[in-house]
Amino acid sequence: MNFVIDWLSFFLIEQPEGEGSAKHVRMSRFLSGDEYQKSELRPFLDGEFARIAKRKVEPNPKSDASPTKLGRFVLEEGHPLESNPNYALLQRLLAAETPGESREPCQELVQSYLRTSQVRGGVLLVVRTRLEPLDDRYVFILKCDFEQKTAIITDEHSLIANVNMAISAKNMKSLMYPHMVEQGMNDPYHVKIHQFSHARYFEEFMRFIEYPQTLTQLVSEEVLSLARQHIEYVYPEATEERLRAEEEIELIAASPKRELAEKWEHDTVMEATQIITERQPEAELKFKLDHMQVRALLADYGINLHIAKANGRYVVLLEGDALQFERGVSPVEFAKPKSLHEIVSEIEERSRSYAAAPTVSDPDDRPPWE
């Protein structure tokens, strides 16, 4: 994958010392393709464009912390794509053939970036490239942070004394437009953004681009929709029981942590699970049993993962063909598994013992090892 550089715009963003000081562009430089080939930036950036283009991205990330996302231009109903200001700006950058033609849209982009909250100082690069041999045009927007006491900014001609020491590619933020679905197939409705950081400011500086819901959010909405349908089926009339059930669903939706509700029969849960997994096969199922964490696919429920109760205590049964251990060795790795019937009998006996045991209320009655 070979990208040819048509032009590159270089902006050094700096924040003066002192609280409340506004960030500004201390230096800017506009390079042609030939000037880029002779510049100090080439050894650092060569290979980065192909790496960004090949970076995989999901239509709906598993979590909001996913570093690579697809952004979609926000459109008002009945308005064309050209009405979106961010789309129009990126199209102007794509159409600019020379550094001189890129100057105005690049300045507009930088000013939009500086107005974003939590922006850090560093270098912002805007690059127009062509992918050979297809001659498809792309715009890359790159943000590089300088490492303290290693970057030596000189003047407008040499820019950086030692690029390899000054810029860290490891945490480089990037935006690529249009989104390359595969070589020869581009999606003009989406941009691909990469920001491996908890601060989301690089997503925010283009305010008319929205990012998709995470897989977790999609599954949650689907579950709540199915729950409301179930309530309407059980309580067809607007009774107090129905209103109470609807309030419980809203409380569940707003709660960050929830306990097992024990409201639906197993068959109802399996039907809802099948509906969700047909649309989202990679939907995850994560929960804690006391201090133990369980992580599986939602599709595993009822097949490879089972939840039961024994004398009021929860039992989670995991089923599979292979049992693997990682890192530190433990005695459990040498265990010869008991039969399932033996385990069930032991669990039931232990649960009965817990139920019959008296409650310890006096600290002096505690065993000596406590």
CSV table of C-alpha atoms in Angstrom, one decimal:
chain,number,residue,atom,x,y,z
A,1,MET,CA,0.0,0.0,0.0
A,2,ASN,CA,1.9,3.0,-1.3
A,3,PHE,CA,0.7,6.6,-0.5
A,4,VAL,CA,2.1,9.5,-2.5
A,5,ILE,CA,2.2,12.8,-0.7
A,6,ASP,CA,0.8,15.7,-2.7
A,7,TRP,CA,1.2,18.3,0.0
A,8,LEU,CA,1.6,18.6,3.8
A,9,SER,CA,0.7,21.3,6.2
A,10,PHE,CA,2.7,21.6,9.5
A,11,PHE,CA,1.3,23.5,12.5
A,12,LEU,CA,3.2,23.9,15.8
A,13,ILE,CA,0.6,24.4,18.6
A,14,GLU,CA,1.9,26.0,21.8
A,15,GLN,CA,0.4,27.1,25.1
A,16,PRO,CA,2.2,29.8,27.0
A,17,GLU,CA,2.9,29.3,30.7
A,18,GLY,CA,0.2,30.3,33.1
A,19,GLU,CA,-3.3,29.2,33.8
A,20,GLY,CA,-5.9,30.2,31.3
A,21,SER,CA,-3.4,31.0,28.6
A,22,ALA,CA,-4.9,30.3,25.2
A,23,LYS,CA,-3.2,27.9,22.8
A,24,HIS,CA,-2.0,29.4,19.5
A,25,VAL,CA,-0.1,28.4,16.4
A,26,ARG,CA,3.5,29.4,16.9
A,27,MET,CA,4.7,28.2,13.5
A,28,SER,CA,3.2,26.9,10.3
A,29,ARG,CA,4.7,25.5,7.1
A,30,PHE,CA,3.2,24.3,3.9
A,31,LEU,CA,5.2,21.7,1.9
A,32,SER,CA,4.8,20.4,-1.6
A,33,GLY,CA,5.3,16.7,-2.4
A,34,ASP,CA,8.9,17.3,-3.5
A,35,GLU,CA,9.6,19.4,-0.4
A,36,TYR,CA,8.2,16.6,1.8
A,37,GLN,CA,10.6,14.1,0.3
A,38,LYS,CA,13.5,16.2,1.4
A,39,SER,CA,12.2,17.1,4.8
A,40,GLU,CA,13.0,15.7,8.2
A,41,LEU,CA,9.4,14.5,8.5
A,42,ARG,CA,9.7,11.9,5.8
A,43,PRO,CA,11.6,9.2,7.8
A,44,PHE,CA,9.1,9.5,10.6
A,45,LEU,CA,5.9,9.5,8.6
A,46,ASP,CA,6.7,7.0,5.8
A,47,GLY,CA,4.8,3.9,6.6
A,48,GLU,CA,2.4,5.6,9.0
A,49,PHE,CA,-0.2,6.3,6.3
A,50,ALA,CA,-0.4,2.6,5.3
A,51,ARG,CA,-0.5,1.6,9.0
A,52,ILE,CA,-3.5,3.9,9.6
A,53,ALA,CA,-5.3,2.7,6.5
A,54,LYS,CA,-4.9,-0.9,7.5
A,55,ARG,CA,-6.0,-0.4,11.0
A,56,LYS,CA,-9.2,-2.4,11.6
A,57,VAL,CA,-12.4,-0.7,12.8
A,58,GLU,CA,-15.8,-2.1,13.8
A,59,PRO,CA,-19.1,-0.4,12.8
A,60,ASN,CA,-20.0,-0.6,16.5
A,61,PRO,CA,-17.0,-0.9,18.9
A,62,LYS,CA,-17.2,-3.2,21.9
A,63,SER,CA,-16.8,-0.3,24.3
A,64,ASP,CA,-16.5,3.4,24.4
A,65,ALA,CA,-12.8,3.0,25.2
A,66,SER,CA,-12.1,1.4,21.8
A,67,PRO,CA,-9.3,3.5,20.2
A,68,THR,CA,-10.4,3.2,16.6
A,69,LYS,CA,-13.9,4.3,15.6
A,70,LEU,CA,-16.0,5.3,12.5
A,71,GLY,CA,-17.5,8.7,12.6
A,72,ARG,CA,-20.5,9.6,10.4
A,73,PHE,CA,-21.4,13.0,9.2
A,74,VAL,CA,-24.5,14.4,11.0
A,75,LEU,CA,-27.3,15.2,8.5
A,76,GLU,CA,-30.5,17.0,9.0
A,77,GLU,CA,-33.5,15.3,7.4
A,78,GLY,CA,-34.0,16.4,3.8
A,79,HIS,CA,-30.5,18.1,3.5
A,80,PRO,CA,-27.7,16.8,1.3
A,81,LEU,CA,-24.3,15.6,2.5
A,82,GLU,CA,-22.8,18.9,1.3
A,83,SER,CA,-24.7,20.8,4.0
A,84,ASN,CA,-22.5,19.3,6.7
A,85,PRO,CA,-19.7,21.8,7.5
A,86,ASN,CA,-17.1,19.1,8.3
A,87,TYR,CA,-17.8,17.2,5.1
A,88,ALA,CA,-17.6,20.4,3.1
A,89,LEU,CA,-14.2,21.3,4.7
A,90,LEU,CA,-12.8,17.8,4.1
A,91,GLN,CA,-13.9,18.0,0.5
A,92,ARG,CA,-12.1,21.3,0.1
A,93,LEU,CA,-8.9,19.7,1.4
A,94,LEU,CA,-9.3,16.7,-1.0
A,95,ALA,CA,-9.8,19.2,-3.9
A,96,ALA,CA,-6.7,21.3,-3.0
A,97,GLU,CA,-4.0,20.4,-5.6
A,98,THR,CA,-1.1,22.6,-4.2
A,99,PRO,CA,0.1,23.9,-0.8
A,100,GLY,CA,-1.2,27.3,-1.7
A,101,GLU,CA,-4.7,26.0,-2.3
A,102,SER,CA,-4.7,24.1,0.9
A,103,ARG,CA,-3.7,27.1,3.1
A,104,GLU,CA,-7.2,28.5,3.7
A,105,PRO,CA,-9.1,25.2,4.5
A,106,CYS,CA,-6.1,24.1,6.7
A,107,GLN,CA,-6.2,27.3,8.6
A,108,GLU,CA,-9.9,26.9,9.1
A,109,LEU,CA,-9.4,23.3,10.4
A,110,VAL,CA,-6.6,24.4,12.8
A,111,GLN,CA,-8.8,27.1,14.3
A,112,SER,CA,-11.6,24.6,14.8
A,113,TYR,CA,-9.1,22.4,16.6
A,114,LEU,CA,-7.8,25.2,18.9
A,115,ARG,CA,-11.4,25.9,20.0
A,116,THR,CA,-11.8,22.4,21.3
A,117,SER,CA,-11.6,22.0,25.1
A,118,GLN,CA,-8.7,20.0,26.6
A,119,VAL,CA,-6.5,20.5,23.5
A,120,ARG,CA,-2.8,19.8,24.2
A,121,GLY,CA,0.2,21.4,22.6
A,122,GLY,CA,2.2,19.6,19.9
A,123,VAL,CA,2.2,19.3,16.1
A,124,LEU,CA,-0.9,19.1,13.9
A,125,LEU,CA,-0.3,17.7,10.4
A,126,VAL,CA,-2.8,17.9,7.5
A,127,VAL,CA,-1.7,15.7,4.5
A,128,ARG,CA,-3.3,15.0,1.1
A,129,THR,CA,-2.2,11.7,-0.4
A,130,ARG,CA,-2.9,9.5,-3.4
A,131,LEU,CA,-2.9,5.7,-3.2
A,132,GLU,CA,-1.1,4.2,-6.1
A,133,PRO,CA,-1.9,2.7,-8.5
A,134,LEU,CA,-5.6,3.6,-8.1
A,135,ASP,CA,-4.9,7.3,-7.7
A,136,ASP,CA,-7.6,7.6,-5.0
A,137,ARG,CA,-7.2,10.7,-2.9
A,138,TYR,CA,-7.2,10.8,0.9
A,139,VAL,CA,-6.8,13.4,3.7
A,140,PHE,CA,-5.0,12.5,6.8
A,141,ILE,CA,-5.1,14.7,9.9
A,142,LEU,CA,-2.4,13.7,12.4
A,143,LYS,CA,-1.7,15.0,15.9
A,144,CYS,CA,1.7,14.3,17.5
A,145,ASP,CA,2.6,15.2,21.1
A,146,PHE,CA,6.1,16.3,21.8
A,147,GLU,CA,8.0,14.6,24.6
A,148,GLN,CA,9.3,17.1,27.2
A,149,LYS,CA,13.0,18.1,26.9
A,150,THR,CA,13.5,16.2,23.7
A,151,ALA,CA,11.9,18.4,21.1
A,152,ILE,CA,14.1,21.2,19.7
A,153,ILE,CA,12.0,23.6,17.7
A,154,THR,CA,14.3,25.8,15.6
A,155,ASP,CA,12.9,28.0,12.8
A,156,GLU,CA,10.5,27.8,9.9
A,157,HIS,CA,13.1,26.2,7.7
A,158,SER,CA,14.4,23.3,9.7
A,159,LEU,CA,11.3,22.9,11.9
A,160,ILE,CA,12.6,20.1,14.1
A,161,ALA,CA,16.2,19.3,15.0
A,162,ASN,CA,15.5,15.6,15.7
A,163,VAL,CA,12.2,14.2,14.6
A,164,ASN,CA,12.7,10.7,15.9
A,165,MET,CA,13.3,11.9,19.4
A,166,ALA,CA,10.8,14.7,19.4
A,167,ILE,CA,7.6,13.0,18.2
A,168,SER,CA,6.1,9.8,19.5
A,169,ALA,CA,4.3,7.7,16.9
A,170,LYS,CA,3.1,5.4,19.6
A,171,ASN,CA,0.3,7.8,20.8
A,172,MET,CA,-0.3,9.6,17.5
A,173,LYS,CA,-3.9,10.5,16.9
A,174,SER,CA,-5.2,10.3,13.4
A,175,LEU,CA,-8.2,11.0,11.2
A,176,MET,CA,-8.5,9.5,7.7
A,177,TYR,CA,-11.1,10.6,5.1
A,178,PRO,CA,-12.7,9.0,3.2
A,179,HIS,CA,-12.9,5.7,5.0
A,180,MET,CA,-11.2,3.0,3.0
A,181,VAL,CA,-13.4,-0.1,3.3
A,182,GLU,CA,-10.8,-1.9,1.2
A,183,GLN,CA,-8.5,-0.9,-1.6
A,184,GLY,CA,-10.6,0.5,-4.4
A,185,MET,CA,-13.7,0.9,-2.2
A,186,ASN,CA,-14.2,4.1,-0.3
A,187,ASP,CA,-17.0,5.3,1.9
A,188,PRO,CA,-17.6,9.1,1.7
A,189,TYR,CA,-20.1,9.1,4.6
A,190,HIS,CA,-17.6,8.1,7.2
A,191,VAL,CA,-14.2,9.1,8.6
A,192,LYS,CA,-11.9,6.8,10.5
A,193,ILE,CA,-10.5,8.2,13.7
A,194,HIS,CA,-7.8,6.7,16.1
A,195,GLN,CA,-7.2,8.1,19.5
A,196,PHE,CA,-5.7,5.9,22.2
A,197,SER,CA,-6.5,8.2,25.0
A,198,HIS,CA,-9.0,8.7,27.8
A,199,ALA,CA,-9.5,12.3,26.7
A,200,ARG,CA,-11.8,12.4,23.7
A,201,TYR,CA,-10.9,15.9,22.4
A,202,PHE,CA,-9.6,14.6,19.1
A,203,GLU,CA,-13.1,13.2,18.4
A,204,GLU,CA,-14.7,16.5,19.4
A,205,PHE,CA,-12.9,19.1,17.3
A,206,MET,CA,-15.1,18.2,14.3
A,207,ARG,CA,-18.4,18.9,15.9
A,208,PHE,CA,-20.7,17.7,13.1
A,209,ILE,CA,-19.4,14.1,13.1
A,210,GLU,CA,-21.2,11.6,15.3
A,211,TYR,CA,-19.8,8.2,16.5
A,212,PRO,CA,-21.7,5.0,16.7
A,213,GLN,CA,-23.2,3.4,19.7
A,214,THR,CA,-21.1,0.7,21.3
A,215,LEU,CA,-22.1,-2.9,21.1
A,216,THR,CA,-22.9,-2.8,24.9
A,217,GLN,CA,-25.2,0.2,24.3
A,218,LEU,CA,-27.0,-1.5,21.4
A,219,VAL,CA,-27.5,-4.7,23.4
A,220,SER,CA,-28.8,-2.8,26.4
A,221,GLU,CA,-31.3,-0.9,24.3
A,222,GLU,CA,-32.4,-4.2,22.7
A,223,VAL,CA,-32.9,-5.8,26.1
A,224,LEU,CA,-34.9,-2.9,27.5
A,225,SER,CA,-37.1,-2.9,24.3
A,226,LEU,CA,-37.7,-6.7,24.8
A,227,ALA,CA,-38.5,-6.1,28.5
A,228,ARG,CA,-41.1,-3.4,27.7
A,229,GLN,CA,-42.7,-5.7,25.1
A,230,HIS,CA,-42.8,-8.5,27.8
A,231,ILE,CA,-44.5,-6.1,30.2
A,232,GLU,CA,-47.1,-5.2,27.6
A,233,TYR,CA,-47.8,-8.9,27.0
A,234,VAL,CA,-48.1,-9.8,30.7
A,235,TYR,CA,-50.1,-6.6,31.6
A,236,PRO,CA,-52.1,-5.6,28.5
A,237,GLU,CA,-54.1,-3.0,30.7
A,238,ALA,CA,-52.6,0.1,32.3
A,239,THR,CA,-52.8,-1.4,35.8
A,240,GLU,CA,-50.7,-0.5,38.9
A,241,GLU,CA,-48.7,-3.7,38.4
A,242,ARG,CA,-47.8,-2.7,34.9
A,243,LEU,CA,-46.8,0.8,36.0
A,244,ARG,CA,-44.7,-0.7,38.8
A,245,ALA,CA,-43.0,-3.1,36.3
A,246,GLU,CA,-42.3,-0.2,33.9
A,247,GLU,CA,-40.7,1.8,36.8
A,248,GLU,CA,-38.5,-1.1,37.7
A,249,ILE,CA,-37.3,-1.4,34.1
A,250,GLU,CA,-36.4,2.3,34.1
A,251,LEU,CA,-34.5,1.9,37.4
A,252,ILE,CA,-32.6,-1.0,35.9
A,253,ALA,CA,-31.7,1.0,32.8
A,254,ALA,CA,-30.3,3.8,35.0
A,255,SER,CA,-28.4,1.6,37.4
A,256,PRO,CA,-24.6,1.0,36.8
A,257,LYS,CA,-24.7,-2.3,38.8
A,258,ARG,CA,-27.6,-4.7,39.1
A,259,GLU,CA,-28.4,-7.9,40.8
A,260,LEU,CA,-30.2,-10.9,39.2
A,261,ALA,CA,-33.8,-9.8,39.0
A,262,GLU,CA,-35.3,-13.4,38.8
A,263,LYS,CA,-38.3,-12.2,36.8
A,264,TRP,CA,-38.2,-14.2,33.5
A,265,GLU,CA,-38.5,-18.0,33.0
A,266,HIS,CA,-35.6,-19.7,31.3
A,267,ASP,CA,-37.4,-20.1,28.0
A,268,THR,CA,-38.2,-16.4,27.9
A,269,VAL,CA,-34.6,-15.5,28.5
A,270,MET,CA,-33.5,-17.9,25.7
A,271,GLU,CA,-35.9,-16.3,23.2
A,272,ALA,CA,-34.6,-12.8,24.0
A,273,THR,CA,-31.0,-14.0,23.9
A,274,GLN,CA,-31.6,-15.6,20.4
A,275,ILE,CA,-33.1,-12.3,19.1
A,276,ILE,CA,-30.1,-10.3,20.3
A,277,THR,CA,-27.4,-12.7,19.2
A,278,GLU,CA,-28.9,-13.1,15.7
A,279,ARG,CA,-28.3,-9.3,15.2
A,280,GLN,CA,-25.1,-9.0,17.4
A,281,PRO,CA,-23.3,-12.4,17.4
A,282,GLU,CA,-20.3,-10.9,19.4
A,283,ALA,CA,-22.5,-9.5,22.2
A,284,GLU,CA,-20.7,-10.2,25.6
A,285,LEU,CA,-22.1,-11.5,28.9
A,286,LYS,CA,-20.1,-10.3,31.9
A,287,PHE,CA,-21.0,-10.6,35.6
A,288,LYS,CA,-19.6,-11.2,39.1
A,289,LEU,CA,-20.4,-14.0,41.4
A,290,ASP,CA,-19.2,-12.7,44.8
A,291,HIS,CA,-15.5,-12.0,44.1
A,292,MET,CA,-15.3,-14.2,41.0
A,293,GLN,CA,-15.7,-12.6,37.5
A,294,VAL,CA,-17.2,-14.4,34.5
A,295,ARG,CA,-16.8,-13.3,31.0
A,296,ALA,CA,-18.4,-15.1,28.0
A,297,LEU,CA,-20.5,-14.5,24.9
A,298,LEU,CA,-24.3,-13.9,25.3
A,299,ALA,CA,-24.7,-16.8,22.9
A,300,ASP,CA,-23.1,-19.1,25.5
A,301,TYR,CA,-26.0,-18.7,27.9
A,302,GLY,CA,-28.1,-21.8,28.2
A,303,ILE,CA,-25.6,-23.8,26.1
A,304,ASN,CA,-22.1,-23.5,27.6
A,305,LEU,CA,-23.1,-21.3,30.6
A,306,HIS,CA,-25.8,-22.1,33.1
A,307,ILE,CA,-27.2,-20.3,36.2
A,308,ALA,CA,-28.9,-22.3,38.9
A,309,LYS,CA,-29.8,-22.0,42.6
A,310,ALA,CA,-29.1,-24.4,45.5
A,311,ASN,CA,-30.8,-23.6,48.8
A,312,GLY,CA,-30.8,-19.9,48.1
A,313,ARG,CA,-27.3,-19.6,46.8
A,314,TYR,CA,-26.3,-19.1,43.1
A,315,VAL,CA,-24.4,-21.7,41.1
A,316,VAL,CA,-22.8,-20.9,37.8
A,317,LEU,CA,-21.9,-23.9,35.6
A,318,LEU,CA,-19.5,-23.5,32.7
A,319,GLU,CA,-19.2,-26.2,30.0
A,320,GLY,CA,-16.5,-26.7,27.4
A,321,ASP,CA,-14.1,-29.1,25.7
A,322,ALA,CA,-10.7,-27.6,26.9
A,323,LEU,CA,-9.6,-26.1,30.2
A,324,GLN,CA,-6.5,-23.9,29.9
A,325,PHE,CA,-4.4,-22.1,32.5
A,326,GLU,CA,-2.2,-19.0,32.1
A,327,ARG,CA,0.8,-17.5,33.9
A,328,GLY,CA,1.4,-18.7,37.5
A,329,VAL,CA,1.1,-22.5,38.1
A,330,SER,CA,-1.4,-23.6,40.7
A,331,PRO,CA,-2.3,-27.0,42.2
A,332,VAL,CA,-5.7,-26.9,40.4
A,333,GLU,CA,-3.9,-27.7,37.2
A,334,PHE,CA,-3.3,-31.2,38.5
A,335,ALA,CA,-6.8,-31.9,39.6
A,336,LYS,CA,-8.7,-34.9,38.4
A,337,PRO,CA,-12.3,-33.6,37.8
A,338,LYS,CA,-15.1,-35.1,39.9
A,339,SER,CA,-18.3,-36.1,38.2
A,340,LEU,CA,-21.1,-33.5,37.9
A,341,HIS,CA,-23.4,-35.5,40.2
A,342,GLU,CA,-20.7,-35.5,42.9
A,343,ILE,CA,-20.3,-31.7,42.7
A,344,VAL,CA,-24.1,-31.1,42.7
A,345,SER,CA,-24.4,-33.3,45.8
A,346,GLU,CA,-21.6,-31.4,47.6
A,347,ILE,CA,-23.1,-28.0,46.7
A,348,GLU,CA,-26.5,-29.0,48.0
A,349,GLU,CA,-25.0,-30.4,51.2
A,350,ARG,CA,-22.9,-27.4,51.8
A,351,SER,CA,-25.8,-25.1,51.1
A,352,ARG,CA,-27.9,-26.9,53.7
A,353,SER,CA,-25.1,-26.5,56.1
A,354,TYR,CA,-24.9,-22.8,55.5
A,355,ALA,CA,-28.7,-22.5,56.0
A,356,ALA,CA,-28.5,-24.4,59.3
A,357,ALA,CA,-25.5,-22.6,60.7
A,358,PRO,CA,-26.2,-20.0,63.4
A,359,THR,CA,-25.4,-16.4,62.7
A,360,VAL,CA,-22.2,-15.1,64.4
A,361,SER,CA,-23.0,-11.8,66.0
A,362,ASP,CA,-20.5,-11.5,68.9
A,363,PRO,CA,-16.9,-10.6,67.7
A,364,ASP,CA,-15.6,-12.8,70.6
A,365,ASP,CA,-17.2,-15.9,69.1
A,366,ARG,CA,-15.2,-15.6,65.9
A,367,PRO,CA,-12.7,-18.4,65.1
A,368,PRO,CA,-9.1,-17.6,66.2
A,369,TRP,CA,-7.9,-17.3,62.6
A,370,GLU,CA,-10.2,-14.3,62.1
